């Protein structure tokens, strides 16, 4: 059974810092990995999707990497801003016809002005 | 871009009173699913549908029903809600072209 862990559970940084959020998964036979952002009481916004054959994806100040063999992904946020404050969720889609995502519990990021 | 709509967004109800949460999409995606999100447990899949009239259980299906009579809509039905179904519910679609999943805005349900 796939399990996804995110470390740390919470992170507080001053504005302008570069930071890394970590995600690990137990079964390396994944189809893809997706990073989401969730604001309090709101829905999930897709940030980046990495296919199993890819090593990284970039969007603006965000860069996500994937090391499937070791079961790890990182989300790098450059020059953090207060508007980046949110919960970041990592989710993996395992192989098979079911498109189910298995989610980590998230990292609550606070960027202080 | 794919959009997912859920209604209602907030609902307070009493134990045993049947309710339906609607989910609709603006595209023609085949795969839709329902998740619930609870503190400390994260998001868990309730049911999913691969296409019209094709549905199957996810990880936590007890107490829920779904139907998929047309491609755009995938309602979640609680025949006899109980307090342990108080949660934040999300409907999601998968774009099979990009493999990206898109989530609705969520429905916050409270059962008293």
PDB file of C-alpha atoms in Angstrom:
ATOM      1  CA  UNK A   1       0.000   0.000   0.000  1.00  0.00           C
ATOM      2  CA  UNK A   2       1.430   3.352  -1.035  1.00  0.00           C
ATOM      3  CA  UNK A   3       2.226   5.777   1.767  1.00  0.00           C
ATOM      4  CA  UNK A   4       3.307   9.372   1.309  1.00  0.00           C
ATOM      5  CA  UNK A   5       5.140  11.374   3.966  1.00  0.00           C
ATOM      6  CA  UNK A   6       5.887  15.076   3.964  1.00  0.00           C
ATOM      7  CA  UNK A   7       8.541  16.681   6.100  1.00  0.00           C
ATOM      8  CA  UNK A   8       8.459  19.103   7.808  1.00  0.00           C
ATOM      9  CA  UNK A   9       4.817  19.334   8.885  1.00  0.00           C
ATOM     10  CA  UNK A  10       5.224  23.086   9.332  1.00  0.00           C
ATOM     11  CA  UNK A  11       7.817  25.621   8.275  1.00  0.00           C
ATOM     12  CA  UNK A  12       8.162  29.310   9.027  1.00  0.00           C
ATOM     13  CA  UNK A  13      10.646  31.457   7.097  1.00  0.00           C
ATOM     14  CA  UNK A  14      11.349  35.139   6.569  1.00  0.00           C
ATOM     15  CA  UNK A  15      10.432  36.689   3.262  1.00  0.00           C
ATOM     16  CA  UNK A  16      13.056  36.291   0.541  1.00  0.00           C
ATOM     17  CA  UNK A  17      14.429  32.936   1.666  1.00  0.00           C
ATOM     18  CA  UNK A  18      14.796  29.971  -0.625  1.00  0.00           C
ATOM     19  CA  UNK A  19      13.242  26.835   0.818  1.00  0.00           C
ATOM     20  CA  UNK A  20      12.767  23.136   0.164  1.00  0.00           C
ATOM     21  CA  UNK A  21       9.781  20.977   0.988  1.00  0.00           C
ATOM     22  CA  UNK A  22      10.250  17.224   1.093  1.00  0.00           C
ATOM     23  CA  UNK A  23       8.013  14.356   0.057  1.00  0.00           C
ATOM     24  CA  UNK A  24       8.766  10.636   0.263  1.00  0.00           C
ATOM     25  CA  UNK A  25       6.759   7.634  -0.890  1.00  0.00           C
ATOM     26  CA  UNK A  26       7.083   3.945  -0.094  1.00  0.00           C
ATOM     27  CA  UNK A  27       6.309   2.310  -3.458  1.00  0.00           C
ATOM     28  CA  UNK A  28       8.544   3.537  -6.265  1.00  0.00           C
ATOM     29  CA  UNK A  29       6.236   2.109  -8.965  1.00  0.00           C
ATOM     30  CA  UNK A  30       4.487   5.418  -9.532  1.00  0.00           C
ATOM     31  CA  UNK A  31       2.912   6.853 -12.650  1.00  0.00           C
ATOM     32  CA  UNK A  32       3.394  10.487 -11.697  1.00  0.00           C
ATOM     33  CA  UNK A  33       3.718  12.875  -8.773  1.00  0.00           C
ATOM     34  CA  UNK A  34       1.811  16.113  -8.357  1.00  0.00           C
ATOM     35  CA  UNK A  35       2.370  19.061  -6.025  1.00  0.00           C
ATOM     36  CA  UNK A  36      -0.623  21.099  -4.898  1.00  0.00           C
ATOM     37  CA  UNK A  37      -1.161  24.256  -2.922  1.00  0.00           C
ATOM     38  CA  UNK A  38      -4.105  24.639  -0.546  1.00  0.00           C
ATOM     39  CA  UNK A  39      -5.109  27.916   1.089  1.00  0.00           C
ATOM     40  CA  UNK A  40      -7.080  27.715   4.361  1.00  0.00           C
ATOM     41  CA  UNK A  41     -10.590  26.397   3.762  1.00  0.00           C
ATOM     42  CA  UNK A  42     -10.070  26.392   0.028  1.00  0.00           C
ATOM     43  CA  UNK A  43      -9.598  23.898  -2.751  1.00  0.00           C
ATOM     44  CA  UNK A  44      -6.405  22.450  -4.177  1.00  0.00           C
ATOM     45  CA  UNK A  45      -4.461  24.252  -6.861  1.00  0.00           C
ATOM     46  CA  UNK A  46      -2.155  22.146  -8.995  1.00  0.00           C
ATOM     47  CA  UNK A  47       1.380  23.534  -9.027  1.00  0.00           C
ATOM     48  CA  UNK A  48       3.516  20.993 -10.848  1.00  0.00           C
ATOM     49  CA  UNK A  49       3.162  17.491 -12.210  1.00  0.00           C
ATOM     50  CA  UNK A  50       6.173  15.247 -12.807  1.00  0.00           C
ATOM     51  CA  UNK A  51       5.772  12.122 -14.890  1.00  0.00           C
ATOM     52  CA  UNK A  52       7.648   9.035 -13.684  1.00  0.00           C
ATOM     53  CA  UNK A  53      10.086   9.356 -16.595  1.00  0.00           C
ATOM     54  CA  UNK A  54      10.997  12.952 -15.711  1.00  0.00           C
ATOM     55  CA  UNK A  55      13.510  14.245 -13.181  1.00  0.00           C
ATOM     56  CA  UNK A  56      12.164  17.737 -12.624  1.00  0.00           C
ATOM     57  CA  UNK A  57       9.627  20.373 -13.603  1.00  0.00           C
ATOM     58  CA  UNK A  58       9.795  24.140 -13.245  1.00  0.00           C
ATOM     59  CA  UNK A  59       7.182  26.853 -13.106  1.00  0.00           C
ATOM     60  CA  UNK A  60       8.273  30.357 -12.261  1.00  0.00           C
ATOM     61  CA  UNK A  61       9.880  30.347  -8.803  1.00  0.00           C
ATOM     62  CA  UNK A  62       8.945  26.709  -8.241  1.00  0.00           C
ATOM     63  CA  UNK A  63      11.043  23.687  -9.104  1.00  0.00           C
ATOM     64  CA  UNK A  64      10.026  20.128  -8.317  1.00  0.00           C
ATOM     65  CA  UNK A  65      12.379  17.180  -8.577  1.00  0.00           C
ATOM     66  CA  UNK A  66      11.697  13.468  -8.581  1.00  0.00           C
ATOM     67  CA  UNK A  67      13.982  10.586  -7.669  1.00  0.00           C
ATOM     68  CA  UNK A  68      11.766   7.602  -8.226  1.00  0.00           C
ATOM     69  CA  UNK A  69      14.311   4.973  -7.235  1.00  0.00           C
ATOM     70  CA  UNK A  70      14.760   6.475  -3.779  1.00  0.00           C
ATOM     71  CA  UNK A  71      11.083   7.401  -3.416  1.00  0.00           C
ATOM     72  CA  UNK A  72      11.657  11.124  -2.986  1.00  0.00           C
ATOM     73  CA  UNK A  73      10.524  14.434  -4.370  1.00  0.00           C
ATOM     74  CA  UNK A  74      11.378  17.976  -3.394  1.00  0.00           C
ATOM     75  CA  UNK A  75       9.632  21.256  -4.057  1.00  0.00           C
ATOM     76  CA  UNK A  76      12.016  24.191  -4.170  1.00  0.00           C
ATOM     77  CA  UNK A  77      10.585  27.684  -3.754  1.00  0.00           C
ATOM     78  CA  UNK A  78      12.905  30.545  -4.628  1.00  0.00           C
ATOM     79  CA  UNK A  79      12.715  34.014  -3.094  1.00  0.00           C
ATOM     80  CA  UNK A  80       9.699  33.217  -0.948  1.00  0.00           C
ATOM     81  CA  UNK A  81       6.941  35.803  -0.529  1.00  0.00           C
ATOM     82  CA  UNK A  82       4.168  36.209   2.068  1.00  0.00           C
ATOM     83  CA  UNK A  83       1.694  35.208  -0.651  1.00  0.00           C
ATOM     84  CA  UNK A  84       3.354  31.786  -0.759  1.00  0.00           C
ATOM     85  CA  UNK A  85       1.958  31.041   2.702  1.00  0.00           C
ATOM     86  CA  UNK A  86      -0.278  27.981   2.342  1.00  0.00           C
ATOM     87  CA  UNK A  87      -0.286  24.228   2.836  1.00  0.00           C
ATOM     88  CA  UNK A  88       1.652  22.326   0.194  1.00  0.00           C
ATOM     89  CA  UNK A  89       0.514  18.814  -0.612  1.00  0.00           C
ATOM     90  CA  UNK A  90       2.385  16.096  -2.420  1.00  0.00           C
ATOM     91  CA  UNK A  91       0.395  13.340  -4.136  1.00  0.00           C
ATOM     92  CA  UNK A  92       1.445  10.265  -6.086  1.00  0.00           C
ATOM     93  CA  UNK A  93      -0.474   8.280  -8.639  1.00  0.00           C
ATOM     94  CA  UNK A  94       0.531   4.668  -8.549  1.00  0.00           C
ATOM     95  CA  UNK A  95       0.377   2.310 -11.506  1.00  0.00           C
ATOM     96  CA  UNK A  96      -2.835   0.693 -12.706  1.00  0.00           C
ATOM     97  CA  UNK A  97      -6.042   1.935 -14.271  1.00  0.00           C
ATOM     98  CA  UNK A  98      -7.277   3.698 -11.147  1.00  0.00           C
ATOM     99  CA  UNK A  99      -6.308   7.349 -11.289  1.00  0.00           C
ATOM    100  CA  UNK A 100      -6.309   7.592  -7.495  1.00  0.00           C
ATOM    101  CA  UNK A 101      -3.891   9.984  -5.881  1.00  0.00           C
ATOM    102  CA  UNK A 102      -2.333   9.090  -2.540  1.00  0.00           C
ATOM    103  CA  UNK A 103      -1.683  12.272  -0.597  1.00  0.00           C
ATOM    104  CA  UNK A 104       0.784  13.271   2.057  1.00  0.00           C
ATOM    105  CA  UNK A 105      -0.524  15.234   5.015  1.00  0.00           C
ATOM    106  CA  UNK A 106       1.073  18.423   3.790  1.00  0.00           C
ATOM    107  CA  UNK A 107       3.562  21.063   4.891  1.00  0.00           C
ATOM    108  CA  UNK A 108       2.120  24.270   6.324  1.00  0.00           C
ATOM    109  CA  UNK A 109       4.340  27.096   5.079  1.00  0.00           C
ATOM    110  CA  UNK A 110       4.341  30.552   6.636  1.00  0.00           C
ATOM    111  CA  UNK A 111       6.403  33.293   5.018  1.00  0.00           C
ATOM    112  CA  UNK A 112       6.825  36.245   7.333  1.00  0.00           C
ATOM    113  CA  UNK A 113       7.164  39.780   5.938  1.00  0.00           C
TER     114      UNK A 113
ATOM    115  CA  UNK B   1      -8.644  24.939 -18.533  1.00  0.00           C
ATOM    116  CA  UNK B   2     -10.727  22.306 -16.807  1.00  0.00           C
ATOM    117  CA  UNK B   3     -13.136  23.603 -14.176  1.00  0.00           C
ATOM    118  CA  UNK B   4     -14.922  21.634 -11.490  1.00  0.00           C
ATOM    119  CA  UNK B   5     -18.014  22.981  -9.760  1.00  0.00           C
ATOM    120  CA  UNK B   6     -19.436  21.697  -6.489  1.00  0.00           C
ATOM    121  CA  UNK B   7     -22.696  22.537  -4.779  1.00  0.00           C
ATOM    122  CA  UNK B   8     -23.424  23.344  -2.090  1.00  0.00           C
ATOM    123  CA  UNK B   9     -20.196  24.811  -0.779  1.00  0.00           C
ATOM    124  CA  UNK B  10     -21.357  24.657   2.835  1.00  0.00           C
ATOM    125  CA  UNK B  11     -23.982  22.427   4.373  1.00  0.00           C
ATOM    126  CA  UNK B  12     -25.120  21.815   7.925  1.00  0.00           C
ATOM    127  CA  UNK B  13     -27.547  18.958   8.348  1.00  0.00           C
ATOM    128  CA  UNK B  14     -28.822  16.490  10.922  1.00  0.00           C
ATOM    129  CA  UNK B  15     -28.157  12.810  11.317  1.00  0.00           C
ATOM    130  CA  UNK B  16     -30.165  10.639   8.956  1.00  0.00           C
ATOM    131  CA  UNK B  17     -31.368  13.303   6.543  1.00  0.00           C
ATOM    132  CA  UNK B  18     -30.421  12.272   3.012  1.00  0.00           C
ATOM    133  CA  UNK B  19     -28.323  14.728   1.063  1.00  0.00           C
ATOM    134  CA  UNK B  20     -26.602  15.040  -2.297  1.00  0.00           C
ATOM    135  CA  UNK B  21     -23.488  17.025  -3.161  1.00  0.00           C
ATOM    136  CA  UNK B  22     -23.290  17.773  -6.854  1.00  0.00           C
ATOM    137  CA  UNK B  23     -20.143  17.873  -8.962  1.00  0.00           C
ATOM    138  CA  UNK B  24     -19.962  18.982 -12.568  1.00  0.00           C
ATOM    139  CA  UNK B  25     -17.157  19.646 -15.056  1.00  0.00           C
ATOM    140  CA  UNK B  26     -16.943  21.968 -18.027  1.00  0.00           C
ATOM    141  CA  UNK B  27     -14.976  19.545 -20.214  1.00  0.00           C
ATOM    142  CA  UNK B  28     -15.536  15.979 -21.357  1.00  0.00           C
ATOM    143  CA  UNK B  29     -13.150  14.186 -19.022  1.00  0.00           C
ATOM    144  CA  UNK B  30     -13.960  10.582 -18.367  1.00  0.00           C
ATOM    145  CA  UNK B  31     -12.360  10.120 -14.953  1.00  0.00           C
ATOM    146  CA  UNK B  32     -13.927  11.737 -11.907  1.00  0.00           C
ATOM    147  CA  UNK B  33     -13.514  11.043  -8.222  1.00  0.00           C
ATOM    148  CA  UNK B  34     -14.516  12.116  -4.736  1.00  0.00           C
ATOM    149  CA  UNK B  35     -12.179  12.688  -1.801  1.00  0.00           C
ATOM    150  CA  UNK B  36     -12.713  13.672   1.787  1.00  0.00           C
ATOM    151  CA  UNK B  37     -10.201  15.660   3.822  1.00  0.00           C
ATOM    152  CA  UNK B  38      -9.920  15.342   7.578  1.00  0.00           C
ATOM    153  CA  UNK B  39      -7.406  16.839  10.024  1.00  0.00           C
ATOM    154  CA  UNK B  40      -4.570  14.435  10.681  1.00  0.00           C
ATOM    155  CA  UNK B  41      -5.775  11.996   8.012  1.00  0.00           C
ATOM    156  CA  UNK B  42      -5.245  14.011   4.854  1.00  0.00           C
ATOM    157  CA  UNK B  43      -7.205  13.401   1.670  1.00  0.00           C
ATOM    158  CA  UNK B  44      -8.695   9.968   1.042  1.00  0.00           C
ATOM    159  CA  UNK B  45     -10.542   8.732  -2.004  1.00  0.00           C
ATOM    160  CA  UNK B  46     -14.202   7.784  -1.504  1.00  0.00           C
ATOM    161  CA  UNK B  47     -15.378   6.711  -4.970  1.00  0.00           C
ATOM    162  CA  UNK B  48     -14.247   7.119  -8.523  1.00  0.00           C
ATOM    163  CA  UNK B  49     -15.727   6.770 -11.991  1.00  0.00           C
ATOM    164  CA  UNK B  50     -13.887   5.801 -15.140  1.00  0.00           C
ATOM    165  CA  UNK B  51     -16.794   6.716 -17.426  1.00  0.00           C
ATOM    166  CA  UNK B  52     -20.584   6.910 -17.656  1.00  0.00           C
ATOM    167  CA  UNK B  53     -22.178   4.083 -15.672  1.00  0.00           C
ATOM    168  CA  UNK B  54     -18.732   2.893 -14.490  1.00  0.00           C
ATOM    169  CA  UNK B  55     -18.045   3.544 -10.813  1.00  0.00           C
ATOM    170  CA  UNK B  56     -15.983   1.845  -8.134  1.00  0.00           C
ATOM    171  CA  UNK B  57     -15.060   2.153  -4.485  1.00  0.00           C
ATOM    172  CA  UNK B  58     -12.058   4.055  -3.273  1.00  0.00           C
ATOM    173  CA  UNK B  59     -10.469   3.718   0.154  1.00  0.00           C
ATOM    174  CA  UNK B  60     -13.348   4.967   2.338  1.00  0.00           C
ATOM    175  CA  UNK B  61     -16.669   4.231   0.554  1.00  0.00           C
ATOM    176  CA  UNK B  62     -18.795   3.235   3.569  1.00  0.00           C
ATOM    177  CA  UNK B  63     -21.863   5.436   3.976  1.00  0.00           C
ATOM    178  CA  UNK B  64     -21.633   6.951   0.501  1.00  0.00           C
ATOM    179  CA  UNK B  65     -23.135   6.327  -2.918  1.00  0.00           C
ATOM    180  CA  UNK B  66     -22.383   7.839  -6.311  1.00  0.00           C
ATOM    181  CA  UNK B  67     -23.911   7.795  -9.760  1.00  0.00           C
ATOM    182  CA  UNK B  68     -22.595   8.663 -13.215  1.00  0.00           C
ATOM    183  CA  UNK B  69     -25.521   8.942 -15.607  1.00  0.00           C
ATOM    184  CA  UNK B  70     -23.836  11.540 -17.786  1.00  0.00           C
ATOM    185  CA  UNK B  71     -20.209  12.423 -18.332  1.00  0.00           C
ATOM    186  CA  UNK B  72     -20.337  15.944 -16.916  1.00  0.00           C
ATOM    187  CA  UNK B  73     -21.879  15.113 -13.536  1.00  0.00           C
ATOM    188  CA  UNK B  74     -20.824  12.911 -10.645  1.00  0.00           C
ATOM    189  CA  UNK B  75     -23.000  13.451  -7.543  1.00  0.00           C
ATOM    190  CA  UNK B  76     -22.078  12.157  -4.098  1.00  0.00           C
ATOM    191  CA  UNK B  77     -25.021  10.829  -2.114  1.00  0.00           C
ATOM    192  CA  UNK B  78     -25.225  10.347   1.632  1.00  0.00           C
ATOM    193  CA  UNK B  79     -28.340   8.262   2.253  1.00  0.00           C
ATOM    194  CA  UNK B  80     -28.218   8.536   6.048  1.00  0.00           C
ATOM    195  CA  UNK B  81     -25.497  10.972   7.128  1.00  0.00           C
ATOM    196  CA  UNK B  82     -23.787  10.484  10.465  1.00  0.00           C
ATOM    197  CA  UNK B  83     -21.554  12.846  12.483  1.00  0.00           C
ATOM    198  CA  UNK B  84     -18.415  10.939  11.421  1.00  0.00           C
ATOM    199  CA  UNK B  85     -19.102  12.116   7.871  1.00  0.00           C
ATOM    200  CA  UNK B  86     -18.487  15.711   8.921  1.00  0.00           C
ATOM    201  CA  UNK B  87     -15.637  16.636   6.616  1.00  0.00           C
ATOM    202  CA  UNK B  88     -14.411  18.701   3.695  1.00  0.00           C
ATOM    203  CA  UNK B  89     -15.291  17.009   0.404  1.00  0.00           C
ATOM    204  CA  UNK B  90     -13.567  17.479  -2.939  1.00  0.00           C
ATOM    205  CA  UNK B  91     -14.542  16.366  -6.397  1.00  0.00           C
ATOM    206  CA  UNK B  92     -11.712  15.899  -8.893  1.00  0.00           C
ATOM    207  CA  UNK B  93     -11.264  15.202 -12.581  1.00  0.00           C
ATOM    208  CA  UNK B  94      -8.269  13.852 -14.458  1.00  0.00           C
ATOM    209  CA  UNK B  95      -7.197  15.260 -17.770  1.00  0.00           C
ATOM    210  CA  UNK B  96      -6.014  12.100 -19.524  1.00  0.00           C
ATOM    211  CA  UNK B  97      -4.023  14.170 -21.967  1.00  0.00           C
ATOM    212  CA  UNK B  98      -1.817  15.872 -19.382  1.00  0.00           C
ATOM    213  CA  UNK B  99      -2.484  13.366 -16.554  1.00  0.00           C
ATOM    214  CA  UNK B 100      -3.084  16.322 -14.297  1.00  0.00           C
ATOM    215  CA  UNK B 101      -5.849  16.198 -11.686  1.00  0.00           C
ATOM    216  CA  UNK B 102      -8.038  19.248 -11.048  1.00  0.00           C
ATOM    217  CA  UNK B 103     -10.033  19.716  -7.896  1.00  0.00           C
ATOM    218  CA  UNK B 104     -13.270  21.506  -7.157  1.00  0.00           C
ATOM    219  CA  UNK B 105     -13.521  24.234  -4.515  1.00  0.00           C
ATOM    220  CA  UNK B 106     -14.722  21.842  -1.818  1.00  0.00           C
ATOM    221  CA  UNK B 107     -17.909  21.291   0.157  1.00  0.00           C
ATOM    222  CA  UNK B 108     -17.753  21.674   3.907  1.00  0.00           C
ATOM    223  CA  UNK B 109     -20.307  19.328   5.450  1.00  0.00           C
ATOM    224  CA  UNK B 110     -21.316  19.318   9.100  1.00  0.00           C
ATOM    225  CA  UNK B 111     -23.606  16.567  10.388  1.00  0.00           C
ATOM    226  CA  UNK B 112     -25.040  17.147  13.859  1.00  0.00           C
TER     227      UNK B 112
END
